[in-house]
PDB file of C-alpha atoms in Angstrom:
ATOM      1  CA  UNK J  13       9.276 -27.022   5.058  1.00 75.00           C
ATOM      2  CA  UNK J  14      11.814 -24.493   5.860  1.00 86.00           C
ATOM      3  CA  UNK J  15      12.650 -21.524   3.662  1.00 88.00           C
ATOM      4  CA  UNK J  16      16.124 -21.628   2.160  1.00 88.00           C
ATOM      5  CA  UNK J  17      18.478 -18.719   3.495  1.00 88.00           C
ATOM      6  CA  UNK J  18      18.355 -15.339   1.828  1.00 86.00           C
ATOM      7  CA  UNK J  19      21.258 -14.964  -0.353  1.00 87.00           C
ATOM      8  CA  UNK J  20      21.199 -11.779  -2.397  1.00 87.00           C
ATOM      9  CA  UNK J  21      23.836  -9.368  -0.919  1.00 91.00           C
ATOM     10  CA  UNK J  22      23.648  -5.819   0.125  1.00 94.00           C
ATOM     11  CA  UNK J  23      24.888  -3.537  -2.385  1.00 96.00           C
ATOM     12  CA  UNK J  24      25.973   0.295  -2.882  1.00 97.00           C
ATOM     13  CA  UNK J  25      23.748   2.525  -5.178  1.00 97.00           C
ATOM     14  CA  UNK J  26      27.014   2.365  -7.157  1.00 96.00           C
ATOM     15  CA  UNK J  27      26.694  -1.602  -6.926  1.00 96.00           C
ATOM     16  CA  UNK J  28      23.054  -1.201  -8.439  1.00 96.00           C
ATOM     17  CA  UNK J  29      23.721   1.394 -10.619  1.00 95.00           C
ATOM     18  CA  UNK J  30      26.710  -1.542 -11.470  1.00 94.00           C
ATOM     19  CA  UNK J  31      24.528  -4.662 -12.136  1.00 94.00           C
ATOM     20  CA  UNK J  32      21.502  -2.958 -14.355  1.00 95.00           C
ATOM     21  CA  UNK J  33      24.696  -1.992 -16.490  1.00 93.00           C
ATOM     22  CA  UNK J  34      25.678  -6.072 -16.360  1.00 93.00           C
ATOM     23  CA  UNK J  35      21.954  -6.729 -17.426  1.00 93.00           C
ATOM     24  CA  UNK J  36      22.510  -4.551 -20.540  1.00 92.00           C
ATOM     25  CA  UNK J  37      20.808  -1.514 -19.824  1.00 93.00           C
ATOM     26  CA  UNK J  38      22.204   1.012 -21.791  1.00 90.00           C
ATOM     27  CA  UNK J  39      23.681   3.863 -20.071  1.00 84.00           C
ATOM     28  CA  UNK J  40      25.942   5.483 -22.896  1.00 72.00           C
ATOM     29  CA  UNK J  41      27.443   8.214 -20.892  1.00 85.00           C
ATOM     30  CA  UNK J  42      29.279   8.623 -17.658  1.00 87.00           C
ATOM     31  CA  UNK J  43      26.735  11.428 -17.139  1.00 90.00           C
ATOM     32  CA  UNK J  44      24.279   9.139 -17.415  1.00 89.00           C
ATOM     33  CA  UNK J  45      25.580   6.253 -15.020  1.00 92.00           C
ATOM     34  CA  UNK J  46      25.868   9.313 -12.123  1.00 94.00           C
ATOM     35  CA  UNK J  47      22.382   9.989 -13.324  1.00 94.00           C
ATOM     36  CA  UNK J  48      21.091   6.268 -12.784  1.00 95.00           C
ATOM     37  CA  UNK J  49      23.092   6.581  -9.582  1.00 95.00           C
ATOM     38  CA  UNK J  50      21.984   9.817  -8.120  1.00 95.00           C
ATOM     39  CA  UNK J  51      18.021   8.324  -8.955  1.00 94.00           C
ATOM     40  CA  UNK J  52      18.668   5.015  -7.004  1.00 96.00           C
ATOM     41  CA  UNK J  53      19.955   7.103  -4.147  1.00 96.00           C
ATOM     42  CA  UNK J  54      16.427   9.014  -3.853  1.00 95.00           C
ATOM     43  CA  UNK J  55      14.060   6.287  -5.683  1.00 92.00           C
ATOM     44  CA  UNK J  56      15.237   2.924  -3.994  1.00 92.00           C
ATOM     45  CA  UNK J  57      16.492  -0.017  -6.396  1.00 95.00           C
ATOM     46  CA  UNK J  58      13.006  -1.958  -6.149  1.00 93.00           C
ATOM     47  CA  UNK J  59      10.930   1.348  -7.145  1.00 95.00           C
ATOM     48  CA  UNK J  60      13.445   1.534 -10.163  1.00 95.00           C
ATOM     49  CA  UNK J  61      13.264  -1.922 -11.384  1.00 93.00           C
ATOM     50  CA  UNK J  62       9.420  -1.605 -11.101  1.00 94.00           C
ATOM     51  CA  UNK J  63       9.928   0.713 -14.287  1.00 96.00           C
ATOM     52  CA  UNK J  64      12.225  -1.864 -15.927  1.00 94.00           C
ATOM     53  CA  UNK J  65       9.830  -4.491 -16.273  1.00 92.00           C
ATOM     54  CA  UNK J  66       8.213  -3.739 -19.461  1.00 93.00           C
ATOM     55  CA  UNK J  67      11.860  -3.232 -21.125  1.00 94.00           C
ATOM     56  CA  UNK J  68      13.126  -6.893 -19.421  1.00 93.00           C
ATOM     57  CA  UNK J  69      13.484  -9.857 -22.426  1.00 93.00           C
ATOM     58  CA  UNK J  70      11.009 -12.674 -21.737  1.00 89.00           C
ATOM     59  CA  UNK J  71      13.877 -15.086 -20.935  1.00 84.00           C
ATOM     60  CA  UNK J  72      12.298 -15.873 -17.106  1.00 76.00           C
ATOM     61  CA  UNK J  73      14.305 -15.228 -14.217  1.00 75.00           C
ATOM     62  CA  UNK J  74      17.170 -13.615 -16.852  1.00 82.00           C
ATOM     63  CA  UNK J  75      16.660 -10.260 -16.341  1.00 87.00           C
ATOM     64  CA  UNK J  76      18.242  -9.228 -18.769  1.00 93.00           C
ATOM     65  CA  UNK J  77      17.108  -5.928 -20.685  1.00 94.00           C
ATOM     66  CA  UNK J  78      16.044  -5.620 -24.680  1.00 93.00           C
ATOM     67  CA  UNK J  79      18.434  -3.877 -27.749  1.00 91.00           C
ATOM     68  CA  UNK J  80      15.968  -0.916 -27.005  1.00 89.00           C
ATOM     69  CA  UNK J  81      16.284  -0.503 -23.529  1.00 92.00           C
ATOM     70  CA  UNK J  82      17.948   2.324 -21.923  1.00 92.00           C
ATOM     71  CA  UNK J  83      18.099   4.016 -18.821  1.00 93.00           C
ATOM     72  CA  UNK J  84      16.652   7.494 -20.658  1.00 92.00           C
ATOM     73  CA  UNK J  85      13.772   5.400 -21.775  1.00 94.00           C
ATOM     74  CA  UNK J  86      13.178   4.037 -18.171  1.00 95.00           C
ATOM     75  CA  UNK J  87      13.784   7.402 -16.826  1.00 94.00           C
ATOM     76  CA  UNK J  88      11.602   9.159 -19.112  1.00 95.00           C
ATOM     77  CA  UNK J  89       8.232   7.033 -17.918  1.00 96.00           C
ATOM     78  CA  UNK J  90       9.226   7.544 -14.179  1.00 95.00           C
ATOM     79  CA  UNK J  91       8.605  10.976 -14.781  1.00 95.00           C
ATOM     80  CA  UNK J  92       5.578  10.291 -16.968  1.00 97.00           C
ATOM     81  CA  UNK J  93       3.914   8.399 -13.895  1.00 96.00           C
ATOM     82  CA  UNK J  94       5.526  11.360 -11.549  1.00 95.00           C
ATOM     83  CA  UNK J  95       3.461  14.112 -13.396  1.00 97.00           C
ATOM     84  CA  UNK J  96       0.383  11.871 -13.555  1.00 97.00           C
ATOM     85  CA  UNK J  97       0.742  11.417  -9.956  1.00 95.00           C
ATOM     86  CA  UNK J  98       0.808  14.709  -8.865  1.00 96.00           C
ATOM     87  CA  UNK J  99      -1.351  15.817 -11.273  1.00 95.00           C
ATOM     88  CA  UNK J 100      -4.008  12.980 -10.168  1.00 96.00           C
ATOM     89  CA  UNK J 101      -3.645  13.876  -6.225  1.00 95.00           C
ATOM     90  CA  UNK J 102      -4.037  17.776  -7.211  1.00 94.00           C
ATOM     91  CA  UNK J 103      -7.534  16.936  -8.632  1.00 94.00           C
ATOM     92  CA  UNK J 104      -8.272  14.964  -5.454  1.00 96.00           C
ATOM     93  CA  UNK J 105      -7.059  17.679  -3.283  1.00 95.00           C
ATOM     94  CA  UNK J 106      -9.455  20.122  -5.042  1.00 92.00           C
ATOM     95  CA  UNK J 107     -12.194  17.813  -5.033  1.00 94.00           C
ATOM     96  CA  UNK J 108     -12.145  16.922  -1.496  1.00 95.00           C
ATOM     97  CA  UNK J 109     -11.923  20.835  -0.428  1.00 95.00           C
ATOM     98  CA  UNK J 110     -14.964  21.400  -2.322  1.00 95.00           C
ATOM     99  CA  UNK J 111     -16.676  18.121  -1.029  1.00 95.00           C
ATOM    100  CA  UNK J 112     -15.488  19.198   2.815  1.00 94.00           C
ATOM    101  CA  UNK J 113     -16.796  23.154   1.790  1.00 95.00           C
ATOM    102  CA  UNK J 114     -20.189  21.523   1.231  1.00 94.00           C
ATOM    103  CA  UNK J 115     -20.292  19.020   3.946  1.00 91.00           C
ATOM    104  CA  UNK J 116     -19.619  22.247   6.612  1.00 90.00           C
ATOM    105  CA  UNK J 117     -22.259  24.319   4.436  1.00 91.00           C
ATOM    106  CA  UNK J 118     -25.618  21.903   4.615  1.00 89.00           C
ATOM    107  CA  UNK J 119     -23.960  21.035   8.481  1.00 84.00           C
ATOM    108  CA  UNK J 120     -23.966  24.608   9.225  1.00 86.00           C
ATOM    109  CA  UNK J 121     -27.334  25.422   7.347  1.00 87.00           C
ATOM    110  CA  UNK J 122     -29.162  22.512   9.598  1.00 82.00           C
ATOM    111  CA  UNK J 123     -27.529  22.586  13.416  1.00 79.00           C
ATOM    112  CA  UNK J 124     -25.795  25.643  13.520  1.00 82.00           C
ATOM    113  CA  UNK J 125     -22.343  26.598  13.909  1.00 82.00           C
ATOM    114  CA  UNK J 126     -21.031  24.062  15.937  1.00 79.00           C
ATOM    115  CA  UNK J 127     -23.117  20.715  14.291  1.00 75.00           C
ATOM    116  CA  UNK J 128     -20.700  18.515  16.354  1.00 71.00           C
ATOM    117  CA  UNK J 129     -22.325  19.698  19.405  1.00 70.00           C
ATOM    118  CA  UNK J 130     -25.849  18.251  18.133  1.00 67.00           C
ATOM    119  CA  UNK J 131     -28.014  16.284  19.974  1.00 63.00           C
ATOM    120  CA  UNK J 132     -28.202  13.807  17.717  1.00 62.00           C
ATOM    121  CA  UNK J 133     -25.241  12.547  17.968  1.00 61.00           C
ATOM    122  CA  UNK J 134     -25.247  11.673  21.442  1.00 59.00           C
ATOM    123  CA  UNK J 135     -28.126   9.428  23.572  1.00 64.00           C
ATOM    124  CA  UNK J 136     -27.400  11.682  26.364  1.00 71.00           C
ATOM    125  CA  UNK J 137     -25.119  14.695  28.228  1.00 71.00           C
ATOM    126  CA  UNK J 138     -23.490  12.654  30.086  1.00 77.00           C
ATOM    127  CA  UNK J 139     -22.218  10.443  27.144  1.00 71.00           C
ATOM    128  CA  UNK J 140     -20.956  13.866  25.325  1.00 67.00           C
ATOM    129  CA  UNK J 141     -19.324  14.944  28.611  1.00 73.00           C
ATOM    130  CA  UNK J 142     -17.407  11.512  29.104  1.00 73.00           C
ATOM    131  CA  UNK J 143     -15.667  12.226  25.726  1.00 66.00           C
ATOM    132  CA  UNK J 144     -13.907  15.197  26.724  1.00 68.00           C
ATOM    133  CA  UNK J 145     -12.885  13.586  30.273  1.00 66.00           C
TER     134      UNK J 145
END
């Protein structure tokens, strides 16, 4: 079975910005539309639409947006998920520096400044001196 050809053109950010508009999302403003633009630019089209879902009718394969949908609605939960992103790999960051801090603490408690250097980790000195051939 061979796939059928892909058909969906290449189009500008103003293109995109173009056929959201043609699916009824509300824009209001020119403002706005450079807006929409400006965010496909640095988001990507795909990233973008990924937001639209939840404001797409049901109609399948329409997409076509709901009365309420607009691109200040859209562009208000991107930023939503941006804070809770950043805000979510902060607390990561902070944990893993402490996690690392304690690792090198018992480390250095047990074998010493350099714990790498441990026997233990190697059968034999040759097998530690082959790594750093």
């Amino acid at each position: 079975m061979t796939k059928p050809p892909y058909s969906k053109p290449f189009l500008t950010f103003e293109e995109q910005a173009k056929l959201l508009e043609d699916r009824s999302l509300a824009l209001v403003t020119d403002e706005n539309r450079q807006s929409l633009i400006n965010l496909l630019r640095n988001l990507n089209f795909h990233r973008f639409e990924g937001y639209c879902l939840r404001y797409y009718r049901q109609e399948p394969k329409q997409h076509r947006f709901k009365p309420e949908a607009s691109f200040a609605r859209i562009q208000a939960d991107y930023h939503a998920d941006k804070r809770i992103r950043i805000e979510t790999f902060d607390m990561i960051q902070n944990f893993e520096i402490s996690l690392r801090s304690q690792i090198a603490n018992v480390l250095g408690a047990r074998y010493g400044a350099f714990p790498y250097n441990a026997e233990y980790y190697h059968s034999t000195k040759e097998e530690w001196d082959k790594m750093y051939e």
